[in-house]
Amino acid sequence: GAQGDLRHVVQLIASSRRILVVTGAGISASCGIPTFRGDGQFYDTVASEFGLPDGHSVMDIDHFRKDPRPFYRAARRLYPSGASPSTTHGFIR
């Protein structure tokens, strides 16, 4: 049953040396780090500041070659000063 499955999962975790955890950007939103997608979100905001056609252009190599400033603006916002790990980050660690 479900309890046996849970015990098995706990046993696997306890006996593992390495565990891969895949998450989304949302776990950092509570830390003040912006999310990436959706209207009015992270890349769209940077794109509008520089007059780019859409948020994907911020990470486009052709746009980067013309003007790297949007990329670097985005990179700087990915790790704002003063950001601290969330409870979720601590749990994963």
XYZ file of N, CA and C in Angstrom:
279
model
N 0.805 -1.184 0.000
C 0.000 0.000 0.000
C 0.854 1.256 0.000
N 0.195 2.358 0.235
C 0.849 3.664 0.196
C 1.924 3.793 1.274
N 1.658 3.241 2.467
C 2.657 3.343 3.542
C 3.913 2.561 3.203
N 3.765 1.419 2.580
C 4.914 0.629 2.154
C 5.718 1.363 1.092
N 5.002 2.030 0.174
C 5.678 2.813 -0.863
C 6.449 3.967 -0.236
N 5.844 4.636 0.743
C 6.505 5.760 1.401
C 7.745 5.283 2.156
N 7.630 4.174 2.839
C 8.795 3.619 3.545
C 9.923 3.301 2.564
N 9.533 2.758 1.416
C 10.534 2.429 0.400
C 11.225 3.702 -0.105
N 10.465 4.752 -0.334
C 11.033 6.032 -0.779
C 11.978 6.578 0.286
N 11.565 6.547 1.546
C 12.416 7.018 2.641
C 13.707 6.199 2.686
N 13.604 4.923 2.513
C 14.782 4.042 2.522
C 15.713 4.396 1.353
N 15.147 4.622 0.180
C 15.970 4.990 -0.975
C 16.693 6.306 -0.745
N 15.992 7.285 -0.185
C 16.603 8.588 0.091
C 17.721 8.435 1.120
N 17.438 7.702 2.179
C 18.428 7.526 3.250
C 19.678 6.808 2.766
N 19.549 5.940 1.805
C 20.702 5.175 1.337
C 21.383 5.804 0.116
N 20.870 6.923 -0.351
C 21.438 7.573 -1.531
C 22.569 8.517 -1.163
N 23.568 8.577 -2.004
C 24.661 9.533 -1.810
C 24.338 10.864 -2.467
N 23.633 10.822 -3.578
C 23.276 12.033 -4.310
C 21.819 11.968 -4.731
N 21.156 13.120 -4.649
C 19.755 13.218 -5.049
C 19.604 14.463 -5.912
N 18.952 14.329 -7.028
C 18.691 15.452 -7.915
C 17.286 15.964 -7.655
N 17.167 17.264 -7.406
C 15.870 17.894 -7.194
C 15.666 18.900 -8.317
N 14.580 18.762 -9.050
C 14.267 19.673 -10.149
C 13.109 20.558 -9.699
N 13.336 21.872 -9.756
C 12.290 22.813 -9.352
C 12.128 23.872 -10.433
N 11.217 24.759 -10.185
C 11.029 25.903 -11.062
C 11.514 27.164 -10.377
N 11.500 28.249 -11.140
C 11.969 29.531 -10.609
C 11.107 30.029 -9.455
N 9.914 29.538 -9.352
C 8.992 30.006 -8.321
C 9.471 29.807 -6.901
N 10.370 28.860 -6.660
C 10.820 28.672 -5.272
C 11.667 29.837 -4.789
N 12.146 30.664 -5.709
C 12.957 31.825 -5.323
C 12.149 33.121 -5.289
N 10.896 33.071 -5.703
C 10.076 34.288 -5.751
C 9.923 34.915 -4.369
N 9.789 34.101 -3.341
C 9.628 34.642 -1.987
C 10.912 35.301 -1.476
N 12.019 35.088 -2.173
C 13.310 35.695 -1.803
C 13.523 37.035 -2.500
N 12.562 37.424 -3.326
C 12.699 38.671 -4.061
C 13.343 38.509 -5.422
N 13.575 37.285 -5.832
C 14.134 37.019 -7.153
C 12.969 36.804 -8.107
N 12.914 37.567 -9.186
C 11.747 37.514 -10.069
C 11.624 36.192 -10.809
N 10.381 35.841 -11.145
C 10.145 34.664 -11.978
C 10.422 35.045 -13.421
N 10.449 34.079 -14.290
C 10.915 34.303 -15.647
C 9.834 34.472 -16.695
N 8.754 33.758 -16.575
C 7.791 33.702 -17.670
C 6.466 34.344 -17.302
N 5.651 34.511 -18.337
C 4.322 35.080 -18.139
C 4.310 36.559 -18.484
N 3.139 37.045 -18.850
C 3.006 38.450 -19.206
C 3.396 39.331 -18.038
N 4.210 40.319 -18.327
C 4.625 41.265 -17.302
C 5.651 40.705 -16.341
N 6.188 39.564 -16.661
C 7.157 38.955 -15.761
C 8.569 39.381 -16.125
N 9.506 38.689 -15.608
C 10.914 39.047 -15.612
C 11.467 39.438 -16.987
N 11.497 38.515 -17.935
C 12.093 38.813 -19.229
C 11.306 39.881 -19.981
N 9.978 39.839 -19.861
C 9.159 40.853 -20.535
C 9.473 42.248 -20.014
N 9.699 42.367 -18.726
C 10.022 43.660 -18.125
C 11.336 44.196 -18.667
N 12.350 43.343 -18.711
C 13.655 43.759 -19.243
C 13.529 44.105 -20.726
N 12.803 43.297 -21.477
C 12.627 43.553 -22.911
C 11.979 44.906 -23.146
N 10.969 45.231 -22.364
C 10.286 46.508 -22.568
C 11.190 47.687 -22.219
N 12.082 47.516 -21.257
C 13.024 48.585 -20.904
C 13.952 48.937 -22.063
N 14.261 47.948 -22.897
C 15.207 48.154 -23.996
C 14.535 48.163 -25.367
N 13.215 48.135 -25.402
C 12.503 48.191 -26.674
C 12.627 46.934 -27.515
N 12.846 45.790 -26.873
C 12.920 44.530 -27.601
C 11.510 44.008 -27.881
N 11.351 43.191 -28.916
C 10.004 42.740 -29.300
C 9.302 41.845 -28.273
N 10.068 41.059 -27.505
C 9.461 40.171 -26.510
C 10.520 39.722 -25.514
N 10.084 39.022 -24.486
C 10.991 38.576 -23.437
C 12.042 37.592 -23.894
N 11.726 36.792 -24.899
C 12.704 35.819 -25.385
C 13.919 36.506 -26.009
N 13.732 37.714 -26.489
C 14.825 38.446 -27.132
C 15.958 38.765 -26.166
N 15.646 38.821 -24.880
C 16.668 39.129 -23.876
C 17.779 38.079 -23.907
N 17.426 36.837 -24.187
C 18.393 35.749 -24.185
C 18.798 35.310 -25.591
N 18.383 36.051 -26.602
C 18.678 35.714 -27.988
C 20.081 36.191 -28.367
N 20.883 35.311 -28.950
C 22.275 35.641 -29.259
C 22.380 36.767 -30.280
N 21.455 36.834 -31.225
C 21.514 37.911 -32.219
C 21.279 39.268 -31.569
N 20.332 39.341 -30.654
C 20.093 40.589 -29.924
C 21.280 40.919 -29.010
N 21.855 39.880 -28.420
C 23.016 40.084 -27.556
C 24.170 40.710 -28.336
N 24.390 40.211 -29.535
C 25.491 40.743 -30.352
C 25.267 42.212 -30.710
N 24.006 42.594 -30.886
C 23.692 43.997 -31.201
C 23.808 44.884 -29.968
N 23.315 44.374 -28.844
C 23.323 45.152 -27.605
C 23.252 44.186 -26.423
N 24.356 43.946 -25.732
C 24.359 42.981 -24.632
C 23.727 43.504 -23.337
N 23.401 44.801 -23.281
C 22.889 45.380 -22.033
C 21.645 44.684 -21.494
N 20.648 44.310 -22.326
C 19.485 43.608 -21.758
C 19.855 42.303 -21.063
N 20.770 41.550 -21.663
C 21.198 40.296 -21.049
C 21.830 40.549 -19.685
N 22.730 41.525 -19.628
C 23.414 41.798 -18.363
C 22.468 42.396 -17.324
N 21.491 43.157 -17.764
C 20.483 43.665 -16.828
C 19.717 42.488 -16.229
N 19.347 41.540 -17.088
C 18.628 40.356 -16.616
C 19.488 39.546 -15.657
N 20.757 39.354 -16.009
C 21.654 38.574 -15.156
C 21.809 39.220 -13.787
N 21.904 40.529 -13.753
C 22.056 41.231 -12.475
C 20.806 41.059 -11.609
N 19.649 41.031 -12.236
C 18.400 40.870 -11.477
C 18.176 39.443 -10.994
N 18.847 38.488 -11.611
C 18.684 37.098 -11.186
C 19.205 36.869 -9.780
N 20.197 37.635 -9.397
C 20.746 37.474 -8.053
C 20.869 38.841 -7.403
N 19.736 39.380 -6.971
C 19.784 40.713 -6.362
C 20.552 40.690 -5.043
N 21.207 41.784 -4.739
C 21.939 41.842 -3.473
C 20.950 41.755 -2.324
N 21.344 41.096 -1.289
C 20.491 40.951 -0.121
C 19.540 39.767 -0.173
N 19.531 39.021 -1.265
C 18.644 37.854 -1.357
C 19.158 36.759 -0.423
N 18.236 36.148 0.277
C 18.570 35.044 1.176
C 17.810 33.800 0.753
N 18.366 32.634 0.984
C 17.672 31.404 0.617
C 16.335 31.257 1.365
N 15.384 30.645 0.709
C 14.076 30.397 1.314
C 14.099 29.093 2.127
N 13.034 28.820 2.798
C 12.889 27.565 3.542
C 12.989 26.383 2.578
N 12.425 26.546 1.395
C 12.488 25.477 0.395
C 13.924 25.209 -0.031
N 14.707 26.266 -0.233
C 16.126 26.068 -0.561
C 16.822 25.289 0.559
N 16.542 25.655 1.796
C 17.140 24.968 2.935
C 16.757 23.502 2.989
N 15.500 23.212 2.680
C 15.026 21.823 2.683
C 15.761 21.013 1.628
N 15.941 21.598 0.451
C 16.604 20.881 -0.640
C 18.070 20.634 -0.307
N 18.676 21.609 0.305
C 20.087 21.481 0.630
C 20.308 20.338 1.586
